[in-house]
Amino acid sequence: MIRIGCRGCLSWCLLVAVGLGFFFWPPEATAQEEVASALRRYKDREASTGYYEEYEVRPRRQRPLVGVPGVARGSFPYSPSAAAVRITTRLADSHRGVQFYYNRRCQDCHPQQARDYHTTRGKLTCRQCHGGEPIASIQHYYSPLNPIRRHAYVCAKCHQGASTSFASYVVHEPSPAALETRRSFPVLFYAFWIMVALAGGTFLVFLPHTVLWGLRELLARRRKHGE
Amino acid sequence: MSRIRRFTLAQRLFHLLLMLSFMTQAATGLGRMYIETKWGSLVASFFGGYELSLTIHKWVGLFMLSLLGAHIIYVLATIEWRGFPRRLLGPDSLLPHKDDLKQALGHLGWMLGLAPLPRLDRWTYWEKFDYWAVFWGLFILGGTGLLLFNPVASSRLLPGWGLNVTLWVHRIEAALAMAHIFVIHFFIGHLRRENFPMDLVMFEGSVDRAKLSHERPAWVERLQREGRLEDLQTLPKPFPWRAAYYIFGYAAMIACLFLFVGALAYSRLVTW
């Protein structure tokens, strides 16, 4: 029996060591990694040999979003000259031409975005992430919040060592219960509803069980100890 | 008045530590989650405010995980390894057994007045459920908690949007665990008529023999048959101890109900 205890102890120590390793492993300099599109970052900007085509430093899990969703795929790739159309997610000043912009608070026009964790709990202001005037569209090429550099330009100001993976945290989280989240963030939607079903199922069994039991004992004529 | 020992000192200590750390986690977690409301900031203020609450929550969380580790070692050390799986499948084991289903149905029949009380053994089906629910809860809450411990580090293991998911899983599982403990566990353990005002067994360690033969006749008979009943007899704890158990138990229950009612009442005021 003692020998078994020791073996248990040993495997537990090993587990603890692996766990501690996870927390205290020296971090890679993830904030400094530069991400380049597999597609066309340098092609757009440099009429060079195309030697830079792939990466300077291999990005980790996140591919930057450079294509225009639904607008330009395949034969009509996005480029600054081709996108003369006003694509609202690609503006250098996202409020250009928006009426009554000045002297209004961001929340007045973007109430949904003011519900995020950083604003309501962390007490951040919008500009701590979105920057001063002009506020670029998220996907504008030079926007600080462009996923290419969001981790280094914004998140790492407060979260030391933030990586591209970290920056893919969805700051303005959609409501996990809402039906449209099934399209925009399906993993969150399904995880939420699976957990709710688990919790609901447990109570569906145990609540009536407990209520019935309580009633039955309450209505019993006398205690039956010692019977 | 003879009493039968049901829990060892080590087991009661585990329960006490689990209970204290669970309550700390519930209070610090709820205080943070409800920080936008008056009630939430009141709860958080007991733990030094919003930020200190998180620090406490994290370290007590690690403590709970080490408690889980200690419990696993304890279980490995107390398992009867001779003739290995035999004892694990018997009535002294907490592993689910096909009789549990029969007893659950029988108990339901009794509640509806259709059947006599099933002859329960040492561990009943609802106690087994509670035991395994702690495992399941600690794995989910502990796993997601470890990932949230240091989001920058854990985003090396999972994509950053996984943190959105992780936090929600953590929240819902915590809500489930709290509601289960604060409503169902308290009611079955202490508030139903047979046990009212409080079942001291988990603090005192022993049960009144007459009550036990009514509640778990199969176990008592089995002990008698094996001649082990005499070994398990003990005396009741002296009065000051019992008084302390009542005071401590009721203080804990009232604190938990304060958390539960507050959390329900203020839930509409939180930006989810």
GROMACS .gro file of N, CA and C in nm, chain A residues 24-151:
model
  384
   24PHE      N    1   0.567   2.934  -1.560
   24PHE     CA    2   0.693   3.005  -1.541
   24PHE      C    3   0.790   2.989  -1.658
   25TRP      N    4   0.747   2.922  -1.763
   25TRP     CA    5   0.830   2.910  -1.881
   25TRP      C    6   0.864   3.049  -1.933
   26PRO      N    7   0.990   3.076  -1.962
   26PRO     CA    8   1.020   3.212  -2.009
   26PRO      C    9   0.942   3.241  -2.137
   27PRO      N   10   0.875   3.355  -2.141
   27PRO     CA   11   0.793   3.384  -2.258
   27PRO      C   12   0.879   3.412  -2.380
   28GLU      N   13   0.826   3.373  -2.493
   28GLU     CA   14   0.893   3.413  -2.615
   28GLU      C   15   0.863   3.560  -2.635
   29ALA      N   16   0.940   3.625  -2.715
   29ALA     CA   17   0.915   3.768  -2.739
   29ALA      C   18   0.803   3.779  -2.840
   30THR      N   19   0.685   3.735  -2.801
   30THR     CA   20   0.577   3.723  -2.898
   30THR      C   21   0.530   3.858  -2.949
   31ALA      N   22   0.545   3.963  -2.864
   31ALA     CA   23   0.495   4.092  -2.908
   31ALA      C   24   0.575   4.146  -3.025
   32GLN      N   25   0.695   4.094  -3.042
   32GLN     CA   26   0.778   4.149  -3.148
   32GLN      C   27   0.763   4.077  -3.280
   33GLU      N   28   0.686   3.970  -3.280
   33GLU     CA   29   0.679   3.896  -3.405
   33GLU      C   30   0.608   3.983  -3.509
   34GLU      N   31   0.653   3.979  -3.627
   34GLU     CA   32   0.588   4.057  -3.732
   34GLU      C   33   0.510   3.962  -3.819
   35VAL      N   34   0.392   4.002  -3.850
   35VAL     CA   35   0.310   3.914  -3.930
   35VAL      C   36   0.300   3.969  -4.070
   36ALA      N   37   0.317   3.886  -4.166
   36ALA     CA   38   0.299   3.929  -4.303
   36ALA      C   39   0.197   3.837  -4.366
   37SER      N   40   0.122   3.892  -4.453
   37SER     CA   41   0.019   3.812  -4.517
   37SER      C   42   0.084   3.707  -4.606
   38ALA      N   43   0.020   3.594  -4.610
   38ALA     CA   44   0.065   3.495  -4.706
   38ALA      C   45   0.029   3.541  -4.846
   39LEU      N   46  -0.059   3.640  -4.852
   39LEU     CA   47  -0.112   3.678  -4.981
   39LEU      C   48  -0.032   3.789  -5.047
   40ARG      N   49  -0.045   3.909  -4.991
   40ARG     CA   50   0.000   4.018  -5.075
   40ARG      C   51   0.050   4.139  -4.999
   41ARG      N   52   0.098   4.124  -4.881
   41ARG     CA   53   0.139   4.244  -4.811
   41ARG      C   54   0.249   4.320  -4.885
   42TYR      N   55   0.353   4.249  -4.918
   42TYR     CA   56   0.465   4.317  -4.982
   42TYR      C   57   0.438   4.342  -5.129
   43LYS      N   58   0.359   4.258  -5.187
   43LYS     CA   59   0.323   4.280  -5.326
   43LYS      C   60   0.255   4.415  -5.342
   44ASP      N   61   0.168   4.447  -5.245
   44ASP     CA   62   0.097   4.573  -5.252
   44ASP      C   63   0.192   4.691  -5.241
   45ARG      N   64   0.284   4.678  -5.151
   45ARG     CA   65   0.362   4.794  -5.112
   45ARG      C   66   0.493   4.808  -5.187
   46GLU      N   67   0.545   4.702  -5.234
   46GLU     CA   68   0.678   4.709  -5.292
   46GLU      C   69   0.676   4.643  -5.429
   47ALA      N   70   0.723   4.714  -5.523
   47ALA     CA   71   0.733   4.651  -5.655
   47ALA      C   72   0.870   4.583  -5.661
   48SER      N   73   0.896   4.499  -5.572
   48SER     CA   74   1.028   4.438  -5.568
   48SER      C   75   1.024   4.299  -5.628
   49THR      N   76   1.120   4.222  -5.595
   49THR     CA   77   1.133   4.092  -5.657
   49THR      C   78   1.026   3.993  -5.615
   50GLY      N   79   0.955   4.028  -5.509
   50GLY     CA   80   0.861   3.931  -5.457
   50GLY      C   81   0.931   3.831  -5.366
   51TYR      N   82   1.053   3.863  -5.335
   51TYR     CA   83   1.132   3.775  -5.251
   51TYR      C   84   1.071   3.763  -5.112
   52TYR      N   85   1.000   3.867  -5.067
   52TYR     CA   86   0.944   3.870  -4.932
   52TYR      C   87   0.809   3.800  -4.923
   53GLU      N   88   0.770   3.747  -5.035
   53GLU     CA   89   0.635   3.693  -5.049
   53GLU      C   90   0.574   3.633  -4.922
   54GLU      N   91   0.644   3.541  -4.860
   54GLU     CA   92   0.576   3.469  -4.752
   54GLU      C   93   0.583   3.540  -4.617
   55TYR      N   94   0.690   3.525  -4.544
   55TYR     CA   95   0.695   3.581  -4.410
   55TYR      C   96   0.833   3.637  -4.383
   56GLU      N   97   0.837   3.731  -4.291
   56GLU     CA   98   0.964   3.767  -4.233
   56GLU      C   99   0.989   3.675  -4.113
   57VAL      N  100   0.892   3.679  -4.024
   57VAL     CA  101   0.894   3.587  -3.912
   57VAL      C  102   0.765   3.510  -3.925
   58ARG      N  103   0.771   3.383  -3.911
   58ARG     CA  104   0.651   3.304  -3.933
   58ARG      C  105   0.545   3.343  -3.831
   59PRO      N  106   0.426   3.378  -3.876
   59PRO     CA  107   0.322   3.408  -3.778
   59PRO      C  108   0.282   3.280  -3.707
   60ARG      N  109   0.228   3.297  -3.587
   60ARG     CA  110   0.187   3.177  -3.515
   60ARG      C  111   0.051   3.137  -3.568
   61ARG      N  112  -0.049   3.142  -3.487
   61ARG     CA  113  -0.173   3.079  -3.534
   61ARG      C  114  -0.259   3.170  -3.620
   62GLN      N  115  -0.241   3.301  -3.605
   62GLN     CA  116  -0.335   3.389  -3.672
   62GLN      C  117  -0.284   3.432  -3.808
   63ARG      N  118  -0.365   3.416  -3.906
   63ARG     CA  119  -0.338   3.477  -4.035
   63ARG      C  120  -0.401   3.616  -4.033
   64PRO      N  121  -0.333   3.718  -4.073
   64PRO     CA  122  -0.397   3.849  -4.078
   64PRO      C  123  -0.506   3.852  -4.183
   65LEU      N  124  -0.603   3.935  -4.156
   65LEU     CA  125  -0.716   3.943  -4.246
   65LEU      C  126  -0.691   4.059  -4.342
   66VAL      N  127  -0.660   4.029  -4.464
   66VAL     CA  128  -0.632   4.137  -4.557
   66VAL      C  129  -0.732   4.140  -4.671
   67GLY      N  130  -0.789   4.028  -4.703
   67GLY     CA  131  -0.887   4.026  -4.811
   67GLY      C  132  -1.013   4.100  -4.770
   68VAL      N  133  -1.092   4.141  -4.867
   68VAL     CA  134  -1.219   4.205  -4.836
   68VAL      C  135  -1.328   4.099  -4.839
   69PRO      N  136  -1.390   4.073  -4.728
   69PRO     CA  137  -1.486   3.963  -4.726
   69PRO      C  138  -1.603   3.992  -4.819
   70GLY      N  139  -1.633   3.900  -4.903
   70GLY     CA  140  -1.750   3.913  -4.987
   70GLY      C  141  -1.733   4.007  -5.103
   71VAL      N  142  -1.632   4.087  -5.104
   71VAL     CA  143  -1.619   4.185  -5.211
   71VAL      C  144  -1.518   4.140  -5.315
   72ALA      N  145  -1.403   4.111  -5.267
   72ALA     CA  146  -1.296   4.086  -5.363
   72ALA      C  147  -1.226   3.957  -5.330
   73ARG      N  148  -1.259   3.859  -5.401
   73ARG     CA  149  -1.191   3.731  -5.384
   73ARG      C  150  -1.132   3.692  -5.518
   74GLY      N  151  -1.029   3.619  -5.513
   74GLY     CA  152  -0.976   3.560  -5.635
   74GLY      C  153  -0.928   3.660  -5.737
   75SER      N  154  -1.000   3.673  -5.844
   75SER     CA  155  -0.948   3.748  -5.957
   75SER      C  156  -0.950   3.899  -5.933
   76PHE      N  157  -1.021   3.947  -5.831
   76PHE     CA  158  -1.026   4.090  -5.808
   76PHE      C  159  -0.975   4.121  -5.667
   77PRO      N  160  -0.846   4.108  -5.645
   77PRO     CA  161  -0.794   4.123  -5.511
   77PRO      C  162  -0.798   4.268  -5.466
   78TYR      N  163  -0.804   4.284  -5.335
   78TYR     CA  164  -0.808   4.417  -5.279
   78TYR      C  165  -0.673   4.486  -5.295
   79SER      N  166  -0.676   4.606  -5.336
   79SER     CA  167  -0.555   4.687  -5.333
   79SER      C  168  -0.601   4.830  -5.317
   80PRO      N  169  -0.518   4.919  -5.265
   80PRO     CA  170  -0.564   5.055  -5.240
   80PRO      C  171  -0.623   5.119  -5.364
   81SER      N  172  -0.569   5.089  -5.479
   81SER     CA  173  -0.621   5.155  -5.598
   81SER      C  174  -0.751   5.092  -5.645
   82ALA      N  175  -0.763   4.966  -5.627
   82ALA     CA  176  -0.885   4.899  -5.674
   82ALA      C  177  -1.003   4.931  -5.585
   83ALA      N  178  -0.977   4.969  -5.459
   83ALA     CA  179  -1.086   4.988  -5.365
   83ALA      C  180  -1.126   5.133  -5.360
   84ALA      N  181  -1.155   5.191  -5.472
   84ALA     CA  182  -1.201   5.328  -5.471
   84ALA      C  183  -1.341   5.335  -5.413
   85VAL      N  184  -1.413   5.226  -5.420
   85VAL     CA  185  -1.544   5.220  -5.358
   85VAL      C  186  -1.526   5.244  -5.209
   86ARG      N  187  -1.623   5.309  -5.146
   86ARG     CA  188  -1.611   5.329  -5.002
   86ARG      C  189  -1.648   5.198  -4.933
   87ILE      N  190  -1.546   5.132  -4.883
   87ILE     CA  191  -1.570   5.010  -4.807
   87ILE      C  192  -1.555   5.049  -4.661
   88THR      N  193  -1.663   5.046  -4.586
   88THR     CA  194  -1.662   5.112  -4.455
   88THR      C  195  -1.563   5.049  -4.359
   89THR      N  196  -1.524   4.929  -4.385
   89THR     CA  197  -1.429   4.868  -4.293
   89THR      C  198  -1.285   4.892  -4.335
   90ARG      N  199  -1.266   4.981  -4.433
   90ARG     CA  200  -1.130   5.001  -4.483
   90ARG      C  201  -1.091   5.148  -4.486
   91LEU      N  202  -1.156   5.234  -4.404
   91LEU     CA  203  -1.130   5.376  -4.415
   91LEU      C  204  -1.019   5.421  -4.322
   92ALA      N  205  -0.941   5.518  -4.370
   92ALA     CA  206  -0.839   5.575  -4.282
   92ALA      C  207  -0.907   5.655  -4.171
   93ASP      N  208  -1.016   5.725  -4.206
   93ASP     CA  209  -1.095   5.793  -4.104
   93ASP      C  210  -1.235   5.738  -4.114
   94SER      N  211  -1.268   5.651  -4.023
   94SER     CA  212  -1.396   5.580  -4.037
   94SER      C  213  -1.514   5.673  -4.022
   95HIS      N  214  -1.490   5.795  -3.968
   95HIS     CA  215  -1.603   5.885  -3.949
   95HIS      C  216  -1.606   5.997  -4.053
   96ARG      N  217  -1.529   5.980  -4.158
   96ARG     CA  218  -1.530   6.084  -4.260
   96ARG      C  219  -1.669   6.090  -4.320
   97GLY      N  220  -1.726   6.209  -4.317
   97GLY     CA  221  -1.859   6.225  -4.376
   97GLY      C  222  -1.971   6.185  -4.283
   98VAL      N  223  -1.941   6.136  -4.165
   98VAL     CA  224  -2.048   6.103  -4.071
   98VAL      C  225  -2.095   6.232  -4.005
   99GLN      N  226  -2.223   6.258  -4.013
   99GLN     CA  227  -2.278   6.382  -3.960
   99GLN      C  228  -2.278   6.382  -3.808
  100PHE      N  229  -2.266   6.499  -3.749
  100PHE     CA  230  -2.278   6.518  -3.604
  100PHE      C  231  -2.181   6.430  -3.526
  101TYR      N  232  -2.064   6.413  -3.582
  101TYR     CA  233  -1.968   6.326  -3.513
  101TYR      C  234  -1.903   6.399  -3.396
  102TYR      N  235  -1.868   6.527  -3.418
  102TYR     CA  236  -1.794   6.596  -3.313
  102TYR      C  237  -1.881   6.627  -3.193
  103ASN      N  238  -1.819   6.632  -3.076
  103ASN     CA  239  -1.887   6.660  -2.950
  103ASN      C  240  -1.991   6.556  -2.913
  104ARG      N  241  -1.981   6.441  -2.972
  104ARG     CA  242  -2.067   6.332  -2.925
  104ARG      C  243  -1.978   6.229  -2.861
  105ARG      N  244  -2.037   6.154  -2.772
  105ARG     CA  245  -1.959   6.046  -2.712
  105ARG      C  246  -1.971   5.921  -2.798
  106CYS      N  247  -1.868   5.840  -2.796
  106CYS     CA  248  -1.867   5.720  -2.879
  106CYS      C  249  -1.990   5.634  -2.849
  107GLN      N  250  -2.026   5.626  -2.720
  107GLN     CA  251  -2.135   5.538  -2.679
  107GLN      C  252  -2.267   5.576  -2.745
  108ASP      N  253  -2.284   5.707  -2.774
  108ASP     CA  254  -2.410   5.751  -2.832
  108ASP      C  255  -2.438   5.678  -2.963
  109CYS      N  256  -2.334   5.659  -3.041
  109CYS     CA  257  -2.355   5.597  -3.172
  109CYS      C  258  -2.317   5.448  -3.172
  110HIS      N  259  -2.235   5.407  -3.079
  110HIS     CA  260  -2.193   5.266  -3.077
  110HIS      C  261  -2.230   5.202  -2.942
  111PRO      N  262  -2.359   5.202  -2.908
  111PRO     CA  263  -2.395   5.150  -2.775
  111PRO      C  264  -2.353   5.004  -2.756
  112GLN      N  265  -2.361   4.927  -2.861
  112GLN     CA  266  -2.328   4.785  -2.849
  112GLN      C  267  -2.181   4.766  -2.812
  113GLN      N  268  -2.094   4.853  -2.865
  113GLN     CA  269  -1.951   4.837  -2.840
  113GLN      C  270  -1.912   4.882  -2.700
  114ALA      N  271  -2.003   4.955  -2.633
  114ALA     CA  272  -1.969   5.003  -2.499
  114ALA      C  273  -2.000   4.899  -2.392
  115ARG      N  274  -2.042   4.781  -2.433
  115ARG     CA  275  -2.080   4.679  -2.335
  115ARG      C  276  -1.967   4.582  -2.308
  116ASP      N  277  -1.848   4.610  -2.357
  116ASP     CA  278  -1.743   4.508  -2.345
  116ASP      C  279  -1.677   4.512  -2.208
  117TYR      N  280  -1.609   4.404  -2.181
  117TYR     CA  281  -1.541   4.382  -2.053
  117TYR      C  282  -1.444   4.496  -2.020
  118HIS      N  283  -1.367   4.539  -2.118
  118HIS     CA  284  -1.268   4.643  -2.091
  118HIS      C  285  -1.334   4.775  -2.051
  119THR      N  286  -1.447   4.807  -2.116
  119THR     CA  287  -1.512   4.934  -2.087
  119THR      C  288  -1.589   4.928  -1.956
  120THR      N  289  -1.669   4.822  -1.938
  120THR     CA  290  -1.756   4.820  -1.820
  120THR      C  291  -1.680   4.784  -1.694
  121ARG      N  292  -1.581   4.698  -1.703
  121ARG     CA  293  -1.512   4.656  -1.581
  121ARG      C  294  -1.372   4.715  -1.570
  122GLY      N  295  -1.297   4.711  -1.682
  122GLY     CA  296  -1.162   4.764  -1.679
  122GLY      C  297  -1.158   4.916  -1.680
  123LYS      N  298  -1.276   4.979  -1.706
  123LYS     CA  299  -1.287   5.125  -1.707
  123LYS      C  300  -1.190   5.189  -1.807
  124LEU      N  301  -1.169   5.121  -1.920
  124LEU     CA  302  -1.089   5.183  -2.025
  124LEU      C  303  -1.176   5.280  -2.103
  125THR      N  304  -1.114   5.374  -2.172
  125THR     CA  305  -1.189   5.455  -2.266
  125THR      C  306  -1.166   5.398  -2.405
  126CYS      N  307  -1.258   5.432  -2.494
  126CYS     CA  308  -1.248   5.376  -2.628
  126CYS      C  309  -1.114   5.412  -2.691
  127ARG      N  310  -1.071   5.534  -2.663
  127ARG     CA  311  -0.952   5.581  -2.734
  127ARG      C  312  -0.824   5.512  -2.687
  128GLN      N  313  -0.828   5.450  -2.573
  128GLN     CA  314  -0.708   5.378  -2.529
  128GLN      C  315  -0.677   5.264  -2.625
  129CYS      N  316  -0.776   5.217  -2.696
  129CYS     CA  317  -0.748   5.116  -2.797
  129CYS      C  318  -0.759   5.173  -2.938
  130HIS      N  319  -0.862   5.257  -2.959
  130HIS     CA  320  -0.887   5.301  -3.097
  130HIS      C  321  -0.803   5.421  -3.135
  131GLY      N  322  -0.740   5.487  -3.040
  131GLY     CA  323  -0.648   5.594  -3.072
  131GLY      C  324  -0.716   5.728  -3.092
  132GLY      N  325  -0.632   5.831  -3.119
  132GLY     CA  326  -0.685   5.965  -3.139
  132GLY      C  327  -0.745   5.980  -3.278
  133GLU      N  328  -0.780   6.106  -3.309
  133GLU     CA  329  -0.835   6.131  -3.443
  133GLU      C  330  -0.727   6.117  -3.549
  134PRO      N  331  -0.757   6.069  -3.664
  134PRO     CA  332  -0.882   6.005  -3.701
  134PRO      C  333  -0.884   5.859  -3.657
  135ILE      N  334  -1.002   5.810  -3.628
  135ILE     CA  335  -1.014   5.669  -3.589
  135ILE      C  336  -1.029   5.585  -3.715
  136ALA      N  337  -0.930   5.504  -3.737
  136ALA     CA  338  -0.932   5.424  -3.861
  136ALA      C  339  -1.029   5.308  -3.848
  137SER      N  340  -1.081   5.264  -3.960
  137SER     CA  341  -1.156   5.138  -3.960
  137SER      C  342  -1.063   5.027  -3.914
  138ILE      N  343  -1.123   4.925  -3.858
  138ILE     CA  344  -1.040   4.818  -3.802
  138ILE      C  345  -0.949   4.758  -3.909
  139GLN      N  346  -1.005   4.738  -4.027
  139GLN     CA  347  -0.928   4.669  -4.130
  139GLN      C  348  -0.851   4.763  -4.221
  140HIS      N  349  -0.851   4.890  -4.189
  140HIS     CA  350  -0.770   4.979  -4.270
  140HIS      C  351  -0.625   4.936  -4.262
  141TYR      N  352  -0.557   4.954  -4.375
  141TYR     CA  353  -0.423   4.895  -4.380
  141TYR      C  354  -0.333   4.944  -4.267
  142TYR      N  355  -0.342   5.073  -4.234
  142TYR     CA  356  -0.251   5.126  -4.133
  142TYR      C  357  -0.317   5.139  -3.995
  143SER      N  358  -0.433   5.086  -3.980
  143SER     CA  359  -0.499   5.096  -3.849
  143SER      C  360  -0.420   5.024  -3.741
  144PRO      N  361  -0.408   5.086  -3.625
  144PRO     CA  362  -0.337   5.014  -3.518
  144PRO      C  363  -0.410   4.888  -3.475
  145LEU      N  364  -0.540   4.882  -3.506
  145LEU     CA  365  -0.614   4.762  -3.467
  145LEU      C  366  -0.620   4.658  -3.579
  146ASN      N  367  -0.556   4.686  -3.689
  146ASN     CA  368  -0.548   4.584  -3.792
  146ASN      C  369  -0.482   4.460  -3.731
  147PRO      N  370  -0.543   4.344  -3.753
  147PRO     CA  371  -0.488   4.223  -3.689
  147PRO      C  372  -0.341   4.198  -3.719
  148ILE      N  373  -0.288   4.260  -3.822
  148ILE     CA  374  -0.146   4.243  -3.848
  148ILE      C  375  -0.062   4.292  -3.731
  149ARG      N  376  -0.104   4.405  -3.673
  149ARG     CA  377  -0.020   4.466  -3.570
  149ARG      C  378  -0.093   4.496  -3.440
  150ARG      N  379  -0.218   4.455  -3.432
  150ARG     CA  380  -0.300   4.487  -3.315
  150ARG      C  381  -0.232   4.446  -3.185
  151HIS      N  382  -0.173   4.327  -3.186
  151HIS     CA  383  -0.113   4.275  -3.062
  151HIS      C  384  -0.001   4.366  -3.013
   0.00000   0.00000   0.00000
